[in-house]
């Protein structure tokens, strides 16, 4: 997913450097360029979207972490229950002690 973003950045940088596409605008308003990157409304909207994306992704990552931690603890409890049952069954087994010790 990083490669398309890097490719797009490279293309935009190339076109901005060759003055085919001028994002920052080197001249004033008289030359007809929009100078969209110099307006504060664009930057405030951009920072809002980036902030929203960061918070959204962080909350999803946090939820996934706790889901994995809960599942891990549940799996540990199930394994503990299974081992306890095996030990309890071996305690009252009718097999020889040597066979039981080798099994445990």
PDB file of N, CA and C in Angstrom:
ATOM      1  N   UNK A   1       0.819  -1.190   0.000  1.00  0.00           N
ATOM      2  CA  UNK A   1       0.000   0.000   0.000  1.00  0.00           C
ATOM      3  C   UNK A   1       0.868   1.261   0.000  1.00  0.00           C
ATOM      4  N   UNK A   2       2.104   1.121   0.420  1.00  0.00           N
ATOM      5  CA  UNK A   2       2.974   2.294   0.464  1.00  0.00           C
ATOM      6  C   UNK A   2       3.511   2.643  -0.927  1.00  0.00           C
ATOM      7  N   UNK A   3       3.654   1.643  -1.790  1.00  0.00           N
ATOM      8  CA  UNK A   3       4.237   1.909  -3.101  1.00  0.00           C
ATOM      9  C   UNK A   3       3.383   2.856  -3.948  1.00  0.00           C
ATOM     10  N   UNK A   4       2.057   2.675  -4.057  1.00  0.00           N
ATOM     11  CA  UNK A   4       1.269   3.636  -4.847  1.00  0.00           C
ATOM     12  C   UNK A   4       1.344   5.063  -4.304  1.00  0.00           C
ATOM     13  N   UNK A   5       1.372   5.199  -2.988  1.00  0.00           N
ATOM     14  CA  UNK A   5       1.476   6.537  -2.392  1.00  0.00           C
ATOM     15  C   UNK A   5       2.825   7.169  -2.718  1.00  0.00           C
ATOM     16  N   UNK A   6       3.885   6.367  -2.641  1.00  0.00           N
ATOM     17  CA  UNK A   6       5.219   6.885  -2.973  1.00  0.00           C
ATOM     18  C   UNK A   6       5.303   7.252  -4.446  1.00  0.00           C
ATOM     19  N   UNK A   7       4.702   6.440  -5.311  1.00  0.00           N
ATOM     20  CA  UNK A   7       4.706   6.731  -6.740  1.00  0.00           C
ATOM     21  C   UNK A   7       3.942   8.028  -7.028  1.00  0.00           C
ATOM     22  N   UNK A   8       2.790   8.201  -6.420  1.00  0.00           N
ATOM     23  CA  UNK A   8       2.016   9.425  -6.608  1.00  0.00           C
ATOM     24  C   UNK A   8       2.779  10.643  -6.100  1.00  0.00           C
ATOM     25  N   UNK A   9       3.453  10.503  -4.971  1.00  0.00           N
ATOM     26  CA  UNK A   9       4.254  11.600  -4.440  1.00  0.00           C
ATOM     27  C   UNK A   9       5.383  11.962  -5.394  1.00  0.00           C
ATOM     28  N   UNK A  10       6.037  10.954  -5.947  1.00  0.00           N
ATOM     29  CA  UNK A  10       7.111  11.211  -6.905  1.00  0.00           C
ATOM     30  C   UNK A  10       6.613  11.917  -8.151  1.00  0.00           C
ATOM     31  N   UNK A  11       5.466  11.504  -8.658  1.00  0.00           N
ATOM     32  CA  UNK A  11       4.901  12.136  -9.850  1.00  0.00           C
ATOM     33  C   UNK A  11       4.527  13.580  -9.560  1.00  0.00           C
ATOM     34  N   UNK A  12       3.877  13.829  -8.436  1.00  0.00           N
ATOM     35  CA  UNK A  12       3.507  15.200  -8.081  1.00  0.00           C
ATOM     36  C   UNK A  12       4.741  16.079  -7.872  1.00  0.00           C
ATOM     37  N   UNK A  13       5.768  15.521  -7.269  1.00  0.00           N
ATOM     38  CA  UNK A  13       6.998  16.293  -7.063  1.00  0.00           C
ATOM     39  C   UNK A  13       7.661  16.621  -8.399  1.00  0.00           C
ATOM     40  N   UNK A  14       7.639  15.668  -9.322  1.00  0.00           N
ATOM     41  CA  UNK A  14       8.222  15.908 -10.640  1.00  0.00           C
ATOM     42  C   UNK A  14       7.465  17.028 -11.364  1.00  0.00           C
ATOM     43  N   UNK A  15       6.139  16.925 -11.384  1.00  0.00           N
ATOM     44  CA  UNK A  15       5.344  17.934 -12.087  1.00  0.00           C
ATOM     45  C   UNK A  15       5.430  19.299 -11.410  1.00  0.00           C
ATOM     46  N   UNK A  16       5.548  19.316 -10.093  1.00  0.00           N
ATOM     47  CA  UNK A  16       5.689  20.589  -9.398  1.00  0.00           C
ATOM     48  C   UNK A  16       7.061  21.203  -9.678  1.00  0.00           C
ATOM     49  N   UNK A  17       8.072  20.373  -9.810  1.00  0.00           N
ATOM     50  CA  UNK A  17       9.416  20.870 -10.104  1.00  0.00           C
ATOM     51  C   UNK A  17       9.566  21.393 -11.523  1.00  0.00           C
ATOM     52  N   UNK A  18       8.829  20.812 -12.459  1.00  0.00           N
ATOM     53  CA  UNK A  18       8.906  21.255 -13.846  1.00  0.00           C
ATOM     54  C   UNK A  18       7.948  22.394 -14.139  1.00  0.00           C
ATOM     55  N   UNK A  19       7.237  22.840 -13.139  1.00  0.00           N
ATOM     56  CA  UNK A  19       6.304  23.969 -13.222  1.00  0.00           C
ATOM     57  C   UNK A  19       5.102  23.666 -14.123  1.00  0.00           C
ATOM     58  N   UNK A  20       4.846  22.386 -14.391  1.00  0.00           N
ATOM     59  CA  UNK A  20       3.627  22.007 -15.112  1.00  0.00           C
ATOM     60  C   UNK A  20       2.437  22.097 -14.154  1.00  0.00           C
ATOM     61  N   UNK A  21       2.655  21.651 -12.938  1.00  0.00           N
ATOM     62  CA  UNK A  21       1.633  21.680 -11.906  1.00  0.00           C
ATOM     63  C   UNK A  21       2.243  22.416 -10.718  1.00  0.00           C
ATOM     64  N   UNK A  22       1.777  23.587 -10.464  1.00  0.00           N
ATOM     65  CA  UNK A  22       2.352  24.376  -9.380  1.00  0.00           C
ATOM     66  C   UNK A  22       1.394  24.382  -8.199  1.00  0.00           C
ATOM     67  N   UNK A  23       1.746  23.619  -7.167  1.00  0.00           N
ATOM     68  CA  UNK A  23       0.885  23.537  -5.988  1.00  0.00           C
ATOM     69  C   UNK A  23       1.124  24.683  -5.024  1.00  0.00           C
ATOM     70  N   UNK A  24       2.375  25.075  -4.872  1.00  0.00           N
ATOM     71  CA  UNK A  24       2.666  26.146  -3.932  1.00  0.00           C
ATOM     72  C   UNK A  24       2.535  27.519  -4.549  1.00  0.00           C
ATOM     73  N   UNK A  25       2.646  27.621  -5.838  1.00  0.00           N
ATOM     74  CA  UNK A  25       2.492  28.901  -6.509  1.00  0.00           C
ATOM     75  C   UNK A  25       3.617  29.860  -6.188  1.00  0.00           C
ATOM     76  N   UNK A  26       4.403  30.213  -7.164  1.00  0.00           N
ATOM     77  CA  UNK A  26       5.539  31.097  -6.923  1.00  0.00           C
ATOM     78  C   UNK A  26       5.182  32.549  -7.162  1.00  0.00           C
ATOM     79  N   UNK A  27       4.146  32.797  -7.912  1.00  0.00           N
ATOM     80  CA  UNK A  27       3.769  34.172  -8.219  1.00  0.00           C
ATOM     81  C   UNK A  27       2.626  34.640  -7.347  1.00  0.00           C
ATOM     82  N   UNK A  28       2.195  35.863  -7.544  1.00  0.00           N
ATOM     83  CA  UNK A  28       1.080  36.416  -6.788  1.00  0.00           C
ATOM     84  C   UNK A  28      -0.245  36.013  -7.410  1.00  0.00           C
ATOM     85  N   UNK A  29      -1.307  36.623  -6.929  1.00  0.00           N
ATOM     86  CA  UNK A  29      -2.633  36.300  -7.439  1.00  0.00           C
ATOM     87  C   UNK A  29      -2.832  36.832  -8.846  1.00  0.00           C
ATOM     88  N   UNK A  30      -1.972  37.737  -9.290  1.00  0.00           N
ATOM     89  CA  UNK A  30      -2.133  38.338 -10.610  1.00  0.00           C
ATOM     90  C   UNK A  30      -1.773  37.379 -11.733  1.00  0.00           C
ATOM     91  N   UNK A  31      -0.981  36.327 -11.443  1.00  0.00           N
ATOM     92  CA  UNK A  31      -0.594  35.431 -12.524  1.00  0.00           C
ATOM     93  C   UNK A  31      -1.627  34.342 -12.787  1.00  0.00           C
ATOM     94  N   UNK A  32      -2.742  34.303 -12.048  1.00  0.00           N
ATOM     95  CA  UNK A  32      -3.831  33.377 -12.323  1.00  0.00           C
ATOM     96  C   UNK A  32      -3.738  32.057 -11.598  1.00  0.00           C
ATOM     97  N   UNK A  33      -2.736  31.855 -10.797  1.00  0.00           N
ATOM     98  CA  UNK A  33      -2.593  30.595 -10.059  1.00  0.00           C
ATOM     99  C   UNK A  33      -3.480  30.624  -8.818  1.00  0.00           C
ATOM    100  N   UNK A  34      -3.984  29.476  -8.453  1.00  0.00           N
ATOM    101  CA  UNK A  34      -4.930  29.404  -7.336  1.00  0.00           C
ATOM    102  C   UNK A  34      -4.238  29.492  -5.980  1.00  0.00           C
ATOM    103  N   UNK A  35      -3.017  29.066  -5.907  1.00  0.00           N
ATOM    104  CA  UNK A  35      -2.271  29.021  -4.649  1.00  0.00           C
ATOM    105  C   UNK A  35      -3.095  28.352  -3.559  1.00  0.00           C
ATOM    106  N   UNK A  36      -3.629  27.214  -3.899  1.00  0.00           N
ATOM    107  CA  UNK A  36      -4.532  26.524  -2.983  1.00  0.00           C
ATOM    108  C   UNK A  36      -3.815  26.056  -1.723  1.00  0.00           C
ATOM    109  N   UNK A  37      -2.530  25.787  -1.829  1.00  0.00           N
ATOM    110  CA  UNK A  37      -1.815  25.283  -0.670  1.00  0.00           C
ATOM    111  C   UNK A  37      -1.480  26.384   0.335  1.00  0.00           C
ATOM    112  N   UNK A  38      -1.681  27.641  -0.028  1.00  0.00           N
ATOM    113  CA  UNK A  38      -1.383  28.736   0.883  1.00  0.00           C
ATOM    114  C   UNK A  38      -2.592  29.171   1.700  1.00  0.00           C
ATOM    115  N   UNK A  39      -3.770  28.661   1.403  1.00  0.00           N
ATOM    116  CA  UNK A  39      -4.971  29.068   2.115  1.00  0.00           C
ATOM    117  C   UNK A  39      -5.110  28.291   3.419  1.00  0.00           C
ATOM    118  N   UNK A  40      -5.537  28.977   4.477  1.00  0.00           N
ATOM    119  CA  UNK A  40      -5.630  28.334   5.786  1.00  0.00           C
ATOM    120  C   UNK A  40      -6.791  27.342   5.852  1.00  0.00           C
ATOM    121  N   UNK A  41      -7.836  27.550   5.059  1.00  0.00           N
ATOM    122  CA  UNK A  41      -8.975  26.629   5.081  1.00  0.00           C
ATOM    123  C   UNK A  41      -8.563  25.244   4.588  1.00  0.00           C
ATOM    124  N   UNK A  42      -7.682  25.205   3.613  1.00  0.00           N
ATOM    125  CA  UNK A  42      -7.213  23.913   3.096  1.00  0.00           C
ATOM    126  C   UNK A  42      -6.416  23.198   4.173  1.00  0.00           C
ATOM    127  N   UNK A  43      -5.533  23.920   4.833  1.00  0.00           N
ATOM    128  CA  UNK A  43      -4.705  23.290   5.865  1.00  0.00           C
ATOM    129  C   UNK A  43      -5.545  22.849   7.052  1.00  0.00           C
ATOM    130  N   UNK A  44      -6.514  23.625   7.443  1.00  0.00           N
ATOM    131  CA  UNK A  44      -7.347  23.216   8.579  1.00  0.00           C
ATOM    132  C   UNK A  44      -8.180  21.986   8.218  1.00  0.00           C
ATOM    133  N   UNK A  45      -8.704  21.937   7.011  1.00  0.00           N
ATOM    134  CA  UNK A  45      -9.429  20.744   6.586  1.00  0.00           C
ATOM    135  C   UNK A  45      -8.535  19.521   6.502  1.00  0.00           C
ATOM    136  N   UNK A  46      -7.328  19.721   5.988  1.00  0.00           N
ATOM    137  CA  UNK A  46      -6.376  18.618   5.874  1.00  0.00           C
ATOM    138  C   UNK A  46      -5.978  18.098   7.256  1.00  0.00           C
ATOM    139  N   UNK A  47      -5.682  18.999   8.179  1.00  0.00           N
ATOM    140  CA  UNK A  47      -5.293  18.556   9.519  1.00  0.00           C
ATOM    141  C   UNK A  47      -6.449  17.885  10.242  1.00  0.00           C
ATOM    142  N   UNK A  48      -7.682  18.336   9.988  1.00  0.00           N
ATOM    143  CA  UNK A  48      -8.840  17.669  10.582  1.00  0.00           C
ATOM    144  C   UNK A  48      -8.949  16.243  10.065  1.00  0.00           C
ATOM    145  N   UNK A  49      -8.805  16.056   8.748  1.00  0.00           N
ATOM    146  CA  UNK A  49      -8.912  14.711   8.172  1.00  0.00           C
ATOM    147  C   UNK A  49      -7.793  13.798   8.648  1.00  0.00           C
ATOM    148  N   UNK A  50      -6.582  14.323   8.718  1.00  0.00           N
ATOM    149  CA  UNK A  50      -5.463  13.507   9.191  1.00  0.00           C
ATOM    150  C   UNK A  50      -5.661  13.153  10.661  1.00  0.00           C
ATOM    151  N   UNK A  51      -6.083  14.109  11.462  1.00  0.00           N
ATOM    152  CA  UNK A  51      -6.344  13.836  12.874  1.00  0.00           C
ATOM    153  C   UNK A  51      -7.439  12.812  13.062  1.00  0.00           C
ATOM    154  N   UNK A  52      -8.506  12.942  12.287  1.00  0.00           N
ATOM    155  CA  UNK A  52      -9.600  11.977  12.360  1.00  0.00           C
ATOM    156  C   UNK A  52      -9.125  10.586  11.969  1.00  0.00           C
ATOM    157  N   UNK A  53      -8.332  10.496  10.905  1.00  0.00           N
ATOM    158  CA  UNK A  53      -7.820   9.193  10.462  1.00  0.00           C
ATOM    159  C   UNK A  53      -6.909   8.567  11.508  1.00  0.00           C
ATOM    160  N   UNK A  54      -6.070   9.373  12.131  1.00  0.00           N
ATOM    161  CA  UNK A  54      -5.163   8.846  13.159  1.00  0.00           C
ATOM    162  C   UNK A  54      -5.952   8.341  14.363  1.00  0.00           C
ATOM    163  N   UNK A  55      -6.925   9.107  14.816  1.00  0.00           N
ATOM    164  CA  UNK A  55      -7.719   8.688  15.973  1.00  0.00           C
ATOM    165  C   UNK A  55      -8.541   7.444  15.624  1.00  0.00           C
ATOM    166  N   UNK A  56      -9.126   7.404  14.444  1.00  0.00           N
ATOM    167  CA  UNK A  56      -9.932   6.258  14.030  1.00  0.00           C
ATOM    168  C   UNK A  56      -9.085   4.995  13.966  1.00  0.00           C
ATOM    169  N   UNK A  57      -7.919   5.090  13.324  1.00  0.00           N
ATOM    170  CA  UNK A  57      -7.053   3.922  13.196  1.00  0.00           C
ATOM    171  C   UNK A  57      -6.505   3.487  14.551  1.00  0.00           C
ATOM    172  N   UNK A  58      -6.221   4.448  15.424  1.00  0.00           N
ATOM    173  CA  UNK A  58      -5.719   4.107  16.748  1.00  0.00           C
ATOM    174  C   UNK A  58      -6.783   3.398  17.564  1.00  0.00           C
ATOM    175  N   UNK A  59      -8.016   3.857  17.468  1.00  0.00           N
ATOM    176  CA  UNK A  59      -9.084   3.198  18.230  1.00  0.00           C
ATOM    177  C   UNK A  59      -9.349   1.788  17.708  1.00  0.00           C
ATOM    178  N   UNK A  60      -9.253   1.597  16.411  1.00  0.00           N
ATOM    179  CA  UNK A  60      -9.427   0.250  15.860  1.00  0.00           C
ATOM    180  C   UNK A  60      -8.278  -0.655  16.302  1.00  0.00           C
ATOM    181  N   UNK A  61      -7.054  -0.136  16.271  1.00  0.00           N
ATOM    182  CA  UNK A  61      -5.906  -0.929  16.705  1.00  0.00           C
ATOM    183  C   UNK A  61      -6.022  -1.282  18.189  1.00  0.00           C
ATOM    184  N   UNK A  62      -6.479  -0.345  18.997  1.00  0.00           N
ATOM    185  CA  UNK A  62      -6.660  -0.584  20.434  1.00  0.00           C
ATOM    186  C   UNK A  62      -7.700  -1.681  20.659  1.00  0.00           C
ATOM    187  N   UNK A  63      -8.810  -1.623  19.930  1.00  0.00           N
ATOM    188  CA  UNK A  63      -9.855  -2.639  20.071  1.00  0.00           C
ATOM    189  C   UNK A  63      -9.344  -4.010  19.628  1.00  0.00           C
ATOM    190  N   UNK A  64      -8.569  -4.041  18.539  1.00  0.00           N
ATOM    191  CA  UNK A  64      -8.024  -5.315  18.068  1.00  0.00           C
ATOM    192  C   UNK A  64      -7.026  -5.888  19.069  1.00  0.00           C
ATOM    193  N   UNK A  65      -6.222  -5.015  19.699  1.00  0.00           N
ATOM    194  CA  UNK A  65      -5.277  -5.480  20.707  1.00  0.00           C
ATOM    195  C   UNK A  65      -6.014  -6.148  21.859  1.00  0.00           C
ATOM    196  N   UNK A  66      -7.052  -5.479  22.369  1.00  0.00           N
ATOM    197  CA  UNK A  66      -7.757  -6.050  23.507  1.00  0.00           C
ATOM    198  C   UNK A  66      -8.531  -7.299  23.129  1.00  0.00           C
ATOM    199  N   UNK A  67      -9.004  -7.379  21.907  1.00  0.00           N
ATOM    200  CA  UNK A  67      -9.661  -8.601  21.447  1.00  0.00           C
ATOM    201  C   UNK A  67      -8.663  -9.756  21.427  1.00  0.00           C
ATOM    202  N   UNK A  68      -7.457  -9.496  20.927  1.00  0.00           N
ATOM    203  CA  UNK A  68      -6.418 -10.536  20.916  1.00  0.00           C
ATOM    204  C   UNK A  68      -5.975 -10.922  22.316  1.00  0.00           C
ATOM    205  N   UNK A  69      -5.835  -9.934  23.205  1.00  0.00           N
ATOM    206  CA  UNK A  69      -5.433 -10.232  24.587  1.00  0.00           C
ATOM    207  C   UNK A  69      -6.500 -11.060  25.293  1.00  0.00           C
ATOM    208  N   UNK A  70      -7.765 -10.728  25.086  1.00  0.00           N
ATOM    209  CA  UNK A  70      -8.856 -11.488  25.697  1.00  0.00           C
ATOM    210  C   UNK A  70      -8.888 -12.919  25.163  1.00  0.00           C
ATOM    211  N   UNK A  71      -8.714 -13.075  23.867  1.00  0.00           N
ATOM    212  CA  UNK A  71      -8.703 -14.416  23.281  1.00  0.00           C
ATOM    213  C   UNK A  71      -7.525 -15.236  23.789  1.00  0.00           C
ATOM    214  N   UNK A  72      -6.373 -14.595  23.971  1.00  0.00           N
ATOM    215  CA  UNK A  72      -5.196 -15.295  24.489  1.00  0.00           C
ATOM    216  C   UNK A  72      -5.428 -15.775  25.915  1.00  0.00           C
ATOM    217  N   UNK A  73      -6.028 -14.934  26.749  1.00  0.00           N
ATOM    218  CA  UNK A  73      -6.318 -15.340  28.126  1.00  0.00           C
ATOM    219  C   UNK A  73      -7.366 -16.444  28.161  1.00  0.00           C
ATOM    220  N   UNK A  74      -8.336 -16.387  27.287  1.00  0.00           N
ATOM    221  CA  UNK A  74      -9.350 -17.433  27.231  1.00  0.00           C
ATOM    222  C   UNK A  74      -8.725 -18.757  26.786  1.00  0.00           C
ATOM    223  N   UNK A  75      -7.806 -18.701  25.810  1.00  0.00           N
ATOM    224  CA  UNK A  75      -7.133 -19.913  25.349  1.00  0.00           C
ATOM    225  C   UNK A  75      -6.278 -20.508  26.476  1.00  0.00           C
ATOM    226  N   UNK A  76      -5.597 -19.639  27.239  1.00  0.00           N
ATOM    227  CA  UNK A  76      -4.781 -20.107  28.362  1.00  0.00           C
ATOM    228  C   UNK A  76      -5.663 -20.796  29.400  1.00  0.00           C
ATOM    229  N   UNK A  77      -6.828 -20.251  29.661  1.00  0.00           N
ATOM    230  CA  UNK A  77      -7.742 -20.858  30.631  1.00  0.00           C
ATOM    231  C   UNK A  77      -8.234 -22.217  30.144  1.00  0.00           C
ATOM    232  N   UNK A  78      -8.501 -22.321  28.853  1.00  0.00           N
ATOM    233  CA  UNK A  78      -8.949 -23.607  28.301  1.00  0.00           C
ATOM    234  C   UNK A  78      -7.847 -24.660  28.397  1.00  0.00           C
ATOM    235  N   UNK A  79      -6.609 -24.278  28.106  1.00  0.00           N
ATOM    236  CA  UNK A  79      -5.489 -25.216  28.223  1.00  0.00           C
ATOM    237  C   UNK A  79      -5.289 -25.631  29.682  1.00  0.00           C
ATOM    238  N   UNK A  80      -5.401 -24.680  30.605  1.00  0.00           N
ATOM    239  CA  UNK A  80      -5.261 -24.999  32.023  1.00  0.00           C
ATOM    240  C   UNK A  80      -6.349 -25.975  32.458  1.00  0.00           C
ATOM    241  N   UNK A  81      -7.567 -25.759  31.988  1.00  0.00           N
ATOM    242  CA  UNK A  81      -8.684 -26.647  32.325  1.00  0.00           C
ATOM    243  C   UNK A  81      -8.433 -28.052  31.775  1.00  0.00           C
ATOM    244  N   UNK A  82      -7.928 -28.142  30.543  1.00  0.00           N
ATOM    245  CA  UNK A  82      -7.649 -29.446  29.948  1.00  0.00           C
ATOM    246  C   UNK A  82      -6.542 -30.182  30.706  1.00  0.00           C
ATOM    247  N   UNK A  83      -5.487 -29.476  31.073  1.00  0.00           N
ATOM    248  CA  UNK A  83      -4.386 -30.103  31.826  1.00  0.00           C
ATOM    249  C   UNK A  83      -4.842 -30.527  33.212  1.00  0.00           C
ATOM    250  N   UNK A  84      -5.684 -29.734  33.847  1.00  0.00           N
ATOM    251  CA  UNK A  84      -6.209 -30.101  35.163  1.00  0.00           C
ATOM    252  C   UNK A  84      -7.071 -31.353  35.073  1.00  0.00           C
ATOM    253  N   UNK A  85      -7.864 -31.441  34.035  1.00  0.00           N
ATOM    254  CA  UNK A  85      -8.703 -32.630  33.854  1.00  0.00           C
ATOM    255  C   UNK A  85      -7.845 -33.874  33.629  1.00  0.00           C
ATOM    256  N   UNK A  86      -6.767 -33.746  32.840  1.00  0.00           N
ATOM    257  CA  UNK A  86      -5.884 -34.891  32.594  1.00  0.00           C
ATOM    258  C   UNK A  86      -5.226 -35.347  33.887  1.00  0.00           C
ATOM    259  N   UNK A  87      -4.749 -34.384  34.674  1.00  0.00           N
ATOM    260  CA  UNK A  87      -4.123 -34.751  35.948  1.00  0.00           C
ATOM    261  C   UNK A  87      -5.129 -35.397  36.894  1.00  0.00           C
ATOM    262  N   UNK A  88      -6.350 -34.904  36.925  1.00  0.00           N
ATOM    263  CA  UNK A  88      -7.383 -35.478  37.786  1.00  0.00           C
ATOM    264  C   UNK A  88      -7.744 -36.888  37.335  1.00  0.00           C
ATOM    265  N   UNK A  89      -7.820 -37.104  36.035  1.00  0.00           N
ATOM    266  CA  UNK A  89      -8.149 -38.442  35.529  1.00  0.00           C
ATOM    267  C   UNK A  89      -7.015 -39.416  35.804  1.00  0.00           C
ATOM    268  N   UNK A  90      -5.775 -38.941  35.741  1.00  0.00           N
ATOM    269  CA  UNK A  90      -4.644 -39.821  35.998  1.00  0.00           C
ATOM    270  C   UNK A  90      -4.552 -40.211  37.465  1.00  0.00           C
ATOM    271  N   UNK A  91      -5.042 -39.357  38.360  1.00  0.00           N
ATOM    272  CA  UNK A  91      -4.957 -39.634  39.792  1.00  0.00           C
ATOM    273  C   UNK A  91      -5.767 -40.872  40.169  1.00  0.00           C
ATOM    274  N   UNK A  92      -6.883 -41.062  39.510  1.00  0.00           N
ATOM    275  CA  UNK A  92      -7.755 -42.182  39.833  1.00  0.00           C
ATOM    276  C   UNK A  92      -7.738 -43.257  38.751  1.00  0.00           C
ATOM    277  N   UNK A  93      -6.663 -43.333  38.012  1.00  0.00           N
ATOM    278  CA  UNK A  93      -6.558 -44.319  36.940  1.00  0.00           C
ATOM    279  C   UNK A  93      -6.218 -45.688  37.517  1.00  0.00           C
ATOM    280  N   UNK A  94      -6.603 -46.722  36.787  1.00  0.00           N
ATOM    281  CA  UNK A  94      -6.308 -48.094  37.235  1.00  0.00           C
ATOM    282  C   UNK A  94      -5.030 -48.626  36.595  1.00  0.00           C
ATOM    283  N   UNK A  95      -4.296 -47.802  35.870  1.00  0.00           N
ATOM    284  CA  UNK A  95      -3.035 -48.215  35.236  1.00  0.00           C
ATOM    285  C   UNK A  95      -1.915 -48.263  36.274  1.00  0.00           C
ATOM    286  N   UNK A  96      -0.788 -48.823  35.838  1.00  0.00           N
ATOM    287  CA  UNK A  96       0.381 -48.892  36.718  1.00  0.00           C
ATOM    288  C   UNK A  96       0.924 -47.481  36.945  1.00  0.00           C
ATOM    289  N   UNK A  97       1.596 -47.302  38.073  1.00  0.00           N
ATOM    290  CA  UNK A  97       2.150 -45.985  38.407  1.00  0.00           C
ATOM    291  C   UNK A  97       3.201 -45.538  37.391  1.00  0.00           C
ATOM    292  N   UNK A  98       3.985 -46.467  36.879  1.00  0.00           N
ATOM    293  CA  UNK A  98       5.016 -46.134  35.903  1.00  0.00           C
ATOM    294  C   UNK A  98       4.387 -45.603  34.607  1.00  0.00           C
ATOM    295  N   UNK A  99       3.315 -46.179  34.165  1.00  0.00           N
ATOM    296  CA  UNK A  99       2.615 -45.752  32.949  1.00  0.00           C
ATOM    297  C   UNK A  99       2.011 -44.361  33.169  1.00  0.00           C
ATOM    298  N   UNK A 100       1.455 -44.126  34.332  1.00  0.00           N
ATOM    299  CA  UNK A 100       0.858 -42.823  34.638  1.00  0.00           C
ATOM    300  C   UNK A 100       1.925 -41.751  34.677  1.00  0.00           C
ATOM    301  N   UNK A 101       3.062 -42.007  35.329  1.00  0.00           N
ATOM    302  CA  UNK A 101       4.141 -41.022  35.416  1.00  0.00           C
ATOM    303  C   UNK A 101       4.726 -40.725  34.033  1.00  0.00           C
ATOM    304  N   UNK A 102       4.843 -41.743  33.197  1.00  0.00           N
ATOM    305  CA  UNK A 102       5.366 -41.529  31.853  1.00  0.00           C
ATOM    306  C   UNK A 102       4.374 -40.681  31.026  1.00  0.00           C
ATOM    307  N   UNK A 103       3.078 -40.887  31.233  1.00  0.00           N
ATOM    308  CA  UNK A 103       2.059 -40.118  30.534  1.00  0.00           C
ATOM    309  C   UNK A 103       2.073 -38.633  30.964  1.00  0.00           C
ATOM    310  N   UNK A 104       2.230 -38.437  32.276  1.00  0.00           N
ATOM    311  CA  UNK A 104       2.222 -37.060  32.783  1.00  0.00           C
ATOM    312  C   UNK A 104       3.500 -36.366  32.380  1.00  0.00           C
TER     313      UNK A 104
END
